[in-house]
Amino acid sequence: MRQKSDRMNFKLHFACSKDDLRPSMTQVYVTKENIVATDANILAVVPTKDVFDDPSIELLPEEGLYIDSNDWKKLVGAYQVIYNGEFVVAFFPRKSEAHVRPRTIEDVGNYPQWEQIVPDTSKFDSVGRIGLNPKMLYNLHQALDVPTFKLEFSGDNKPVAVAMPDDTYATSGNQYGIIMPLLIQDNNEEDLEGNGDEDQDVSYSSEEVEVTDEVQAVIN
């Protein structure tokens, strides 16, 4: 659990979508158990207790609430973040504060059923080669606030689980994420599709269509 003297440095806005056609995914989703952010290519999950104290968690609505990704930036670096039933308040050194009014499901809509696309790491397939977009990996690194990752490959056409190493961190170490794989061309140059550009459309092989359909079903 994050100590009071530590800063809240989970930059979950890095994992949010910028697509206004999916309004719930432009938000950081906060429940009593987890804080979640996704853009359909990466997913970041942080235990709520690593950000809010117990009295704040008790005040959170059962259906959860949303914090706009731009508002979440205002909370980063705070030594304490609370929810008072109306506002999320971040306290910074030198007695400065930031107040953010969260949104509700009525405002934004239901959040994707993200638990359905988290890989079951108890079932592993043999993995040959797999492609990862370095920019996505960087964004996930920023969102989860850890120096190193432990990647768990459950199959060459399945989401890659991103877990914490077994070392001890200031946080609980229970934050985690997933990242969608990219197509690696089977040719002489062995080009990796995807150069990290924000607006690039990622191409999937026919074997990966099942993964894409699964993610789209959850989003829709």
mmCIF file of N, CA, C and O in Angstrom, residues 5-80:
data_model
loop_
_atom_site.group_PDB
_atom_site.id
_atom_site.type_symbol
_atom_site.label_atom_id
_atom_site.label_comp_id
_atom_site.label_asym_id
_atom_site.label_seq_id
_atom_site.Cartn_x
_atom_site.Cartn_y
_atom_site.Cartn_z
ATOM 1 N N SER A 5 3.837 9.274 2.788
ATOM 2 C CA SER A 5 4.921 10.146 2.352
ATOM 3 C C SER A 5 5.221 10.013 0.860
ATOM 4 O O SER A 5 5.947 10.810 0.292
ATOM 5 N N ASP A 6 4.660 8.978 0.217
ATOM 6 C CA ASP A 6 4.912 8.760 -1.205
ATOM 7 C C ASP A 6 3.958 9.591 -2.051
ATOM 8 O O ASP A 6 2.840 9.904 -1.654
ATOM 9 N N ARG A 7 4.406 9.925 -3.250
ATOM 10 C CA ARG A 7 3.560 10.660 -4.179
ATOM 11 C C ARG A 7 2.689 9.686 -4.977
ATOM 12 O O ARG A 7 3.091 8.558 -5.239
ATOM 13 N N MET A 8 1.523 10.157 -5.383
ATOM 14 C CA MET A 8 0.655 9.375 -6.238
ATOM 15 C C MET A 8 1.103 9.622 -7.678
ATOM 16 O O MET A 8 0.820 10.663 -8.263
ATOM 17 N N ASN A 9 1.817 8.658 -8.255
ATOM 18 C CA ASN A 9 2.424 8.849 -9.569
ATOM 19 C C ASN A 9 1.883 7.892 -10.632
ATOM 20 O O ASN A 9 2.571 7.607 -11.608
ATOM 21 N N PHE A 10 0.672 7.386 -10.435
ATOM 22 C CA PHE A 10 0.051 6.551 -11.455
ATOM 23 C C PHE A 10 -0.513 7.465 -12.546
ATOM 24 O O PHE A 10 -1.545 8.095 -12.361
ATOM 25 N N LYS A 11 0.159 7.526 -13.682
ATOM 26 C CA LYS A 11 -0.251 8.416 -14.776
ATOM 27 C C LYS A 11 -1.229 7.680 -15.690
ATOM 28 O O LYS A 11 -0.952 7.406 -16.859
ATOM 29 N N LEU A 12 -2.391 7.372 -15.130
ATOM 30 C CA LEU A 12 -3.346 6.537 -15.838
ATOM 31 C C LEU A 12 -3.927 7.214 -17.077
ATOM 32 O O LEU A 12 -4.494 6.539 -17.938
ATOM 33 N N HIS A 13 -3.779 8.518 -17.195
ATOM 34 C CA HIS A 13 -4.256 9.195 -18.405
ATOM 35 C C HIS A 13 -3.500 8.722 -19.649
ATOM 36 O O HIS A 13 -4.008 8.833 -20.764
ATOM 37 N N PHE A 14 -2.285 8.187 -19.462
ATOM 38 C CA PHE A 14 -1.525 7.656 -20.597
ATOM 39 C C PHE A 14 -2.232 6.453 -21.224
ATOM 40 O O PHE A 14 -2.009 6.145 -22.397
ATOM 41 N N ALA A 15 -3.046 5.744 -20.444
ATOM 42 C CA ALA A 15 -3.705 4.536 -20.940
ATOM 43 C C ALA A 15 -5.122 4.802 -21.436
ATOM 44 O O ALA A 15 -5.778 3.884 -21.911
ATOM 45 N N CYS A 16 -5.609 6.028 -21.336
ATOM 46 C CA CYS A 16 -6.975 6.347 -21.759
ATOM 47 C C CYS A 16 -7.048 6.582 -23.261
ATOM 48 O O CYS A 16 -6.079 6.996 -23.896
ATOM 49 N N SER A 17 -8.230 6.357 -23.798
ATOM 50 C CA SER A 17 -8.471 6.623 -25.216
ATOM 51 C C SER A 17 -8.649 8.118 -25.445
ATOM 52 O O SER A 17 -9.068 8.859 -24.552
ATOM 53 N N LYS A 18 -8.320 8.549 -26.662
ATOM 54 C CA LYS A 18 -8.567 9.937 -27.073
ATOM 55 C C LYS A 18 -9.747 10.018 -28.034
ATOM 56 O O LYS A 18 -10.009 11.063 -28.611
ATOM 57 N N ASP A 19 -10.449 8.909 -28.201
ATOM 58 C CA ASP A 19 -11.563 8.820 -29.138
ATOM 59 C C ASP A 19 -12.862 9.210 -28.427
ATOM 60 O O ASP A 19 -13.367 8.476 -27.579
ATOM 61 N N ASP A 20 -13.412 10.371 -28.775
ATOM 62 C CA ASP A 20 -14.640 10.843 -28.137
ATOM 63 C C ASP A 20 -15.856 9.997 -28.492
ATOM 64 O O ASP A 20 -16.908 10.134 -27.858
ATOM 65 N N LEU A 21 -15.727 9.135 -29.507
ATOM 66 C CA LEU A 21 -16.828 8.236 -29.843
ATOM 67 C C LEU A 21 -16.969 7.119 -28.811
ATOM 68 O O LEU A 21 -17.978 6.411 -28.798
ATOM 69 N N ARG A 22 -15.963 6.945 -27.980
ATOM 70 C CA ARG A 22 -16.005 5.984 -26.877
ATOM 71 C C ARG A 22 -15.796 6.759 -25.572
ATOM 72 O O ARG A 22 -14.744 6.689 -24.959
ATOM 73 N N PRO A 23 -16.780 7.540 -25.145
ATOM 74 C CA PRO A 23 -16.577 8.482 -24.043
ATOM 75 C C PRO A 23 -16.125 7.837 -22.740
ATOM 76 O O PRO A 23 -15.314 8.417 -22.013
ATOM 77 N N SER A 24 -16.611 6.640 -22.437
ATOM 78 C CA SER A 24 -16.220 6.027 -21.165
ATOM 79 C C SER A 24 -14.732 5.684 -21.143
ATOM 80 O O SER A 24 -14.093 5.693 -20.086
ATOM 81 N N MET A 25 -14.155 5.414 -22.343
ATOM 82 C CA MET A 25 -12.745 5.042 -22.401
ATOM 83 C C MET A 25 -11.802 6.248 -22.403
ATOM 84 O O MET A 25 -10.593 6.092 -22.359
ATOM 85 N N THR A 26 -12.374 7.443 -22.452
ATOM 86 C CA THR A 26 -11.558 8.649 -22.273
ATOM 87 C C THR A 26 -11.428 9.001 -20.795
ATOM 88 O O THR A 26 -10.791 9.989 -20.443
ATOM 89 N N GLN A 27 -12.025 8.167 -19.952
ATOM 90 C CA GLN A 27 -12.062 8.404 -18.514
ATOM 91 C C GLN A 27 -11.218 7.372 -17.758
ATOM 92 O O GLN A 27 -10.954 6.279 -18.265
ATOM 93 N N VAL A 28 -10.826 7.728 -16.557
ATOM 94 C CA VAL A 28 -10.270 6.766 -15.602
ATOM 95 C C VAL A 28 -11.435 6.276 -14.752
ATOM 96 O O VAL A 28 -12.167 7.081 -14.163
ATOM 97 N N TYR A 29 -11.635 4.971 -14.719
ATOM 98 C CA TYR A 29 -12.780 4.370 -14.044
ATOM 99 C C TYR A 29 -12.375 3.936 -12.640
ATOM 100 O O TYR A 29 -11.429 3.154 -12.464
ATOM 101 N N VAL A 30 -13.086 4.446 -11.635
ATOM 102 C CA VAL A 30 -12.732 4.199 -10.229
ATOM 103 C C VAL A 30 -13.848 3.404 -9.557
ATOM 104 O O VAL A 30 -15.008 3.833 -9.539
ATOM 105 N N THR A 31 -13.511 2.234 -9.010
ATOM 106 C CA THR A 31 -14.446 1.462 -8.203
ATOM 107 C C THR A 31 -13.841 1.257 -6.814
ATOM 108 O O THR A 31 -12.713 1.677 -6.546
ATOM 109 N N LYS A 32 -14.567 0.592 -5.961
ATOM 110 C CA LYS A 32 -14.067 0.344 -4.610
ATOM 111 C C LYS A 32 -12.852 -0.587 -4.605
ATOM 112 O O LYS A 32 -12.055 -0.563 -3.673
ATOM 113 N N GLU A 33 -12.710 -1.397 -5.654
ATOM 114 C CA GLU A 33 -11.608 -2.363 -5.709
ATOM 115 C C GLU A 33 -10.457 -1.917 -6.610
ATOM 116 O O GLU A 33 -9.284 -2.077 -6.254
ATOM 117 N N ASN A 34 -10.784 -1.386 -7.790
ATOM 118 C CA ASN A 34 -9.755 -1.093 -8.792
ATOM 119 C C ASN A 34 -9.973 0.257 -9.456
ATOM 120 O O ASN A 34 -11.095 0.769 -9.516
ATOM 121 N N ILE A 35 -8.864 0.810 -9.954
ATOM 122 C CA ILE A 35 -8.895 1.986 -10.817
ATOM 123 C C ILE A 35 -8.366 1.535 -12.175
ATOM 124 O O ILE A 35 -7.273 0.957 -12.260
ATOM 125 N N VAL A 36 -9.138 1.777 -13.241
ATOM 126 C CA VAL A 36 -8.869 1.164 -14.536
ATOM 127 C C VAL A 36 -8.806 2.234 -15.625
ATOM 128 O O VAL A 36 -9.562 3.206 -15.614
ATOM 129 N N ALA A 37 -7.886 2.039 -16.575
ATOM 130 C CA ALA A 37 -7.810 2.897 -17.759
ATOM 131 C C ALA A 37 -7.453 2.027 -18.957
ATOM 132 O O ALA A 37 -6.606 1.132 -18.851
ATOM 133 N N THR A 38 -8.096 2.287 -20.100
ATOM 134 C CA THR A 38 -7.806 1.514 -21.309
ATOM 135 C C THR A 38 -8.119 2.324 -22.558
ATOM 136 O O THR A 38 -8.981 3.199 -22.540
ATOM 137 N N ASP A 39 -7.398 2.019 -23.636
ATOM 138 C CA ASP A 39 -7.703 2.585 -24.949
ATOM 139 C C ASP A 39 -7.978 1.474 -25.964
ATOM 140 O O ASP A 39 -7.975 1.705 -27.156
ATOM 141 N N ALA A 40 -8.232 0.254 -25.477
ATOM 142 C CA ALA A 40 -8.492 -0.954 -26.269
ATOM 143 C C ALA A 40 -7.219 -1.624 -26.754
ATOM 144 O O ALA A 40 -7.254 -2.774 -27.189
ATOM 145 N N ASN A 41 -6.074 -0.948 -26.689
ATOM 146 C CA ASN A 41 -4.794 -1.565 -27.031
ATOM 147 C C ASN A 41 -3.973 -1.903 -25.791
ATOM 148 O O ASN A 41 -3.231 -2.878 -25.781
ATOM 149 N N ILE A 42 -4.098 -1.063 -24.769
ATOM 150 C CA ILE A 42 -3.460 -1.341 -23.486
ATOM 151 C C ILE A 42 -4.493 -1.161 -22.386
ATOM 152 O O ILE A 42 -5.489 -0.457 -22.547
ATOM 153 N N LEU A 43 -4.262 -1.831 -21.264
ATOM 154 C CA LEU A 43 -5.140 -1.739 -20.109
ATOM 155 C C LEU A 43 -4.267 -1.633 -18.872
ATOM 156 O O LEU A 43 -3.312 -2.395 -18.701
ATOM 157 N N ALA A 44 -4.566 -0.659 -18.003
ATOM 158 C CA ALA A 44 -3.837 -0.480 -16.751
ATOM 159 C C ALA A 44 -4.807 -0.583 -15.593
ATOM 160 O O ALA A 44 -5.872 0.043 -15.602
ATOM 161 N N VAL A 45 -4.432 -1.391 -14.593
ATOM 162 C CA VAL A 45 -5.286 -1.612 -13.428
ATOM 163 C C VAL A 45 -4.467 -1.382 -12.162
ATOM 164 O O VAL A 45 -3.400 -1.979 -11.979
ATOM 165 N N VAL A 46 -4.968 -0.513 -11.293
ATOM 166 C CA VAL A 46 -4.303 -0.176 -10.041
ATOM 167 C C VAL A 46 -5.289 -0.409 -8.900
ATOM 168 O O VAL A 46 -6.448 0.029 -8.995
ATOM 169 N N PRO A 47 -4.891 -1.074 -7.822
ATOM 170 C CA PRO A 47 -5.799 -1.221 -6.684
ATOM 171 C C PRO A 47 -6.201 0.145 -6.123
ATOM 172 O O PRO A 47 -5.355 1.025 -5.951
ATOM 173 N N THR A 48 -7.475 0.321 -5.860
ATOM 174 C CA THR A 48 -7.964 1.608 -5.363
ATOM 175 C C THR A 48 -7.288 1.998 -4.054
ATOM 176 O O THR A 48 -7.037 3.178 -3.793
ATOM 177 N N LYS A 49 -6.949 1.015 -3.229
ATOM 178 C CA LYS A 49 -6.323 1.306 -1.940
ATOM 179 C C LYS A 49 -4.926 1.898 -2.096
ATOM 180 O O LYS A 49 -4.385 2.442 -1.129
ATOM 181 N N ASP A 50 -4.338 1.803 -3.301
ATOM 182 C CA ASP A 50 -3.030 2.411 -3.541
ATOM 183 C C ASP A 50 -3.132 3.904 -3.846
ATOM 184 O O ASP A 50 -2.109 4.573 -3.981
ATOM 185 N N VAL A 51 -4.367 4.410 -3.976
ATOM 186 C CA VAL A 51 -4.569 5.831 -4.268
ATOM 187 C C VAL A 51 -5.397 6.507 -3.177
ATOM 188 O O VAL A 51 -5.027 7.569 -2.673
ATOM 189 N N PHE A 52 -6.516 5.882 -2.802
ATOM 190 C CA PHE A 52 -7.433 6.486 -1.832
ATOM 191 C C PHE A 52 -7.336 5.789 -0.477
ATOM 192 O O PHE A 52 -7.032 4.592 -0.397
ATOM 193 N N ASP A 53 -7.647 6.534 0.590
ATOM 194 C CA ASP A 53 -7.683 5.933 1.917
ATOM 195 C C ASP A 53 -9.031 5.239 2.136
ATOM 196 O O ASP A 53 -9.966 5.370 1.338
ATOM 197 N N ASP A 54 -9.144 4.491 3.233
ATOM 198 C CA ASP A 54 -10.355 3.697 3.488
ATOM 199 C C ASP A 54 -11.623 4.534 3.585
ATOM 200 O O ASP A 54 -12.660 4.144 3.026
ATOM 201 N N PRO A 55 -11.624 5.691 4.298
ATOM 202 C CA PRO A 55 -12.855 6.501 4.344
ATOM 203 C C PRO A 55 -13.318 6.953 2.959
ATOM 204 O O PRO A 55 -14.524 7.008 2.689
ATOM 205 N N SER A 56 -12.374 7.275 2.071
ATOM 206 C CA SER A 56 -12.737 7.677 0.709
ATOM 207 C C SER A 56 -13.348 6.515 -0.059
ATOM 208 O O SER A 56 -14.338 6.684 -0.782
ATOM 209 N N ILE A 57 -12.759 5.344 0.096
ATOM 210 C CA ILE A 57 -13.261 4.163 -0.621
ATOM 211 C C ILE A 57 -14.676 3.828 -0.189
ATOM 212 O O ILE A 57 -15.526 3.445 -1.003
ATOM 213 N N GLU A 58 -14.972 3.998 1.088
ATOM 214 C CA GLU A 58 -16.326 3.720 1.581
ATOM 215 C C GLU A 58 -17.359 4.649 0.948
ATOM 216 O O GLU A 58 -18.529 4.279 0.789
ATOM 217 N N LEU A 59 -16.944 5.861 0.576
ATOM 218 C CA LEU A 59 -17.865 6.829 -0.021
ATOM 219 C C LEU A 59 -18.077 6.618 -1.515
ATOM 220 O O LEU A 59 -19.005 7.178 -2.091
ATOM 221 N N LEU A 60 -17.221 5.828 -2.142
ATOM 222 C CA LEU A 60 -17.367 5.602 -3.585
ATOM 223 C C LEU A 60 -18.668 4.867 -3.884
ATOM 224 O O LEU A 60 -19.031 3.931 -3.173
ATOM 225 N N PRO A 61 -19.398 5.261 -4.932
ATOM 226 C CA PRO A 61 -20.638 4.552 -5.274
ATOM 227 C C PRO A 61 -20.343 3.129 -5.726
ATOM 228 O O PRO A 61 -19.279 2.844 -6.281
ATOM 229 N N GLU A 62 -21.297 2.247 -5.506
ATOM 230 C CA GLU A 62 -21.110 0.834 -5.859
ATOM 231 C C GLU A 62 -20.852 0.650 -7.341
ATOM 232 O O GLU A 62 -20.098 -0.232 -7.746
ATOM 233 N N GLU A 63 -21.478 1.480 -8.179
ATOM 234 C CA GLU A 63 -21.294 1.341 -9.632
ATOM 235 C C GLU A 63 -20.028 2.016 -10.120
ATOM 236 O O GLU A 63 -19.675 1.931 -11.291
ATOM 237 N N GLY A 64 -19.312 2.703 -9.231
ATOM 238 C CA GLY A 64 -18.079 3.370 -9.600
ATOM 239 C C GLY A 64 -18.318 4.784 -10.104
ATOM 240 O O GLY A 64 -19.468 5.245 -10.232
ATOM 241 N N LEU A 65 -17.240 5.494 -10.384
ATOM 242 C CA LEU A 65 -17.318 6.841 -10.932
ATOM 243 C C LEU A 65 -16.177 7.049 -11.912
ATOM 244 O O LEU A 65 -15.242 6.253 -11.979
ATOM 245 N N TYR A 66 -16.262 8.147 -12.680
ATOM 246 C CA TYR A 66 -15.267 8.437 -13.702
ATOM 247 C C TYR A 66 -14.519 9.724 -13.375
ATOM 248 O O TYR A 66 -15.096 10.688 -12.870
ATOM 249 N N ILE A 67 -13.235 9.732 -13.702
ATOM 250 C CA ILE A 67 -12.427 10.952 -13.654
ATOM 251 C C ILE A 67 -11.870 11.158 -15.060
ATOM 252 O O ILE A 67 -11.182 10.279 -15.595
ATOM 253 N N ASP A 68 -12.181 12.292 -15.657
ATOM 254 C CA ASP A 68 -11.708 12.569 -17.003
ATOM 255 C C ASP A 68 -10.178 12.486 -17.052
ATOM 256 O O ASP A 68 -9.494 12.864 -16.101
ATOM 257 N N SER A 69 -9.659 11.973 -18.169
ATOM 258 C CA SER A 69 -8.211 11.782 -18.270
ATOM 259 C C SER A 69 -7.446 13.082 -18.074
ATOM 260 O O SER A 69 -6.359 13.099 -17.477
ATOM 261 N N ASN A 70 -8.001 14.194 -18.554
ATOM 262 C CA ASN A 70 -7.334 15.490 -18.358
ATOM 263 C C ASN A 70 -7.364 15.916 -16.893
ATOM 264 O O ASN A 70 -6.430 16.545 -16.400
ATOM 265 N N ASP A 71 -8.437 15.559 -16.194
ATOM 266 C CA ASP A 71 -8.514 15.867 -14.770
ATOM 267 C C ASP A 71 -7.578 14.976 -13.959
ATOM 268 O O ASP A 71 -7.041 15.395 -12.931
ATOM 269 N N TRP A 72 -7.396 13.721 -14.417
ATOM 270 C CA TRP A 72 -6.510 12.823 -13.674
ATOM 271 C C TRP A 72 -5.092 13.386 -13.601
ATOM 272 O O TRP A 72 -4.399 13.209 -12.605
ATOM 273 N N LYS A 73 -4.674 14.083 -14.655
ATOM 274 C CA LYS A 73 -3.343 14.682 -14.655
ATOM 275 C C LYS A 73 -3.149 15.616 -13.467
ATOM 276 O O LYS A 73 -2.032 15.751 -12.947
ATOM 277 N N LYS A 74 -4.225 16.264 -13.032
ATOM 278 C CA LYS A 74 -4.136 17.208 -11.920
ATOM 279 C C LYS A 74 -3.846 16.515 -10.592
ATOM 280 O O LYS A 74 -3.416 17.152 -9.629
ATOM 281 N N LEU A 75 -4.089 15.209 -10.519
ATOM 282 C CA LEU A 75 -3.898 14.462 -9.275
ATOM 283 C C LEU A 75 -2.492 13.899 -9.140
ATOM 284 O O LEU A 75 -2.058 13.562 -8.032
ATOM 285 N N VAL A 76 -1.783 13.772 -10.265
ATOM 286 C CA VAL A 76 -0.465 13.129 -10.258
ATOM 287 C C VAL A 76 0.535 13.970 -9.464
ATOM 288 O O VAL A 76 0.625 15.188 -9.650
ATOM 289 N N GLY A 77 1.262 13.308 -8.579
ATOM 290 C CA GLY A 77 2.258 13.991 -7.764
ATOM 291 C C GLY A 77 1.756 14.393 -6.393
ATOM 292 O O GLY A 77 2.527 14.907 -5.574
ATOM 293 N N ALA A 78 0.459 14.156 -6.109
ATOM 294 C CA ALA A 78 -0.091 14.515 -4.805
ATOM 295 C C ALA A 78 0.407 13.562 -3.727
ATOM 296 O O ALA A 78 0.655 12.384 -3.983
ATOM 297 N N TYR A 79 0.572 14.057 -2.506
ATOM 298 C CA TYR A 79 0.959 13.168 -1.404
ATOM 299 C C TYR A 79 -0.266 12.544 -0.741
ATOM 300 O O TYR A 79 -0.153 11.588 0.017
ATOM 301 N N GLN A 80 -1.467 13.066 -1.064
ATOM 302 C CA GLN A 80 -2.699 12.462 -0.565
ATOM 303 C C GLN A 80 -3.828 12.771 -1.532
ATOM 304 O O GLN A 80 -3.937 13.892 -2.035
#
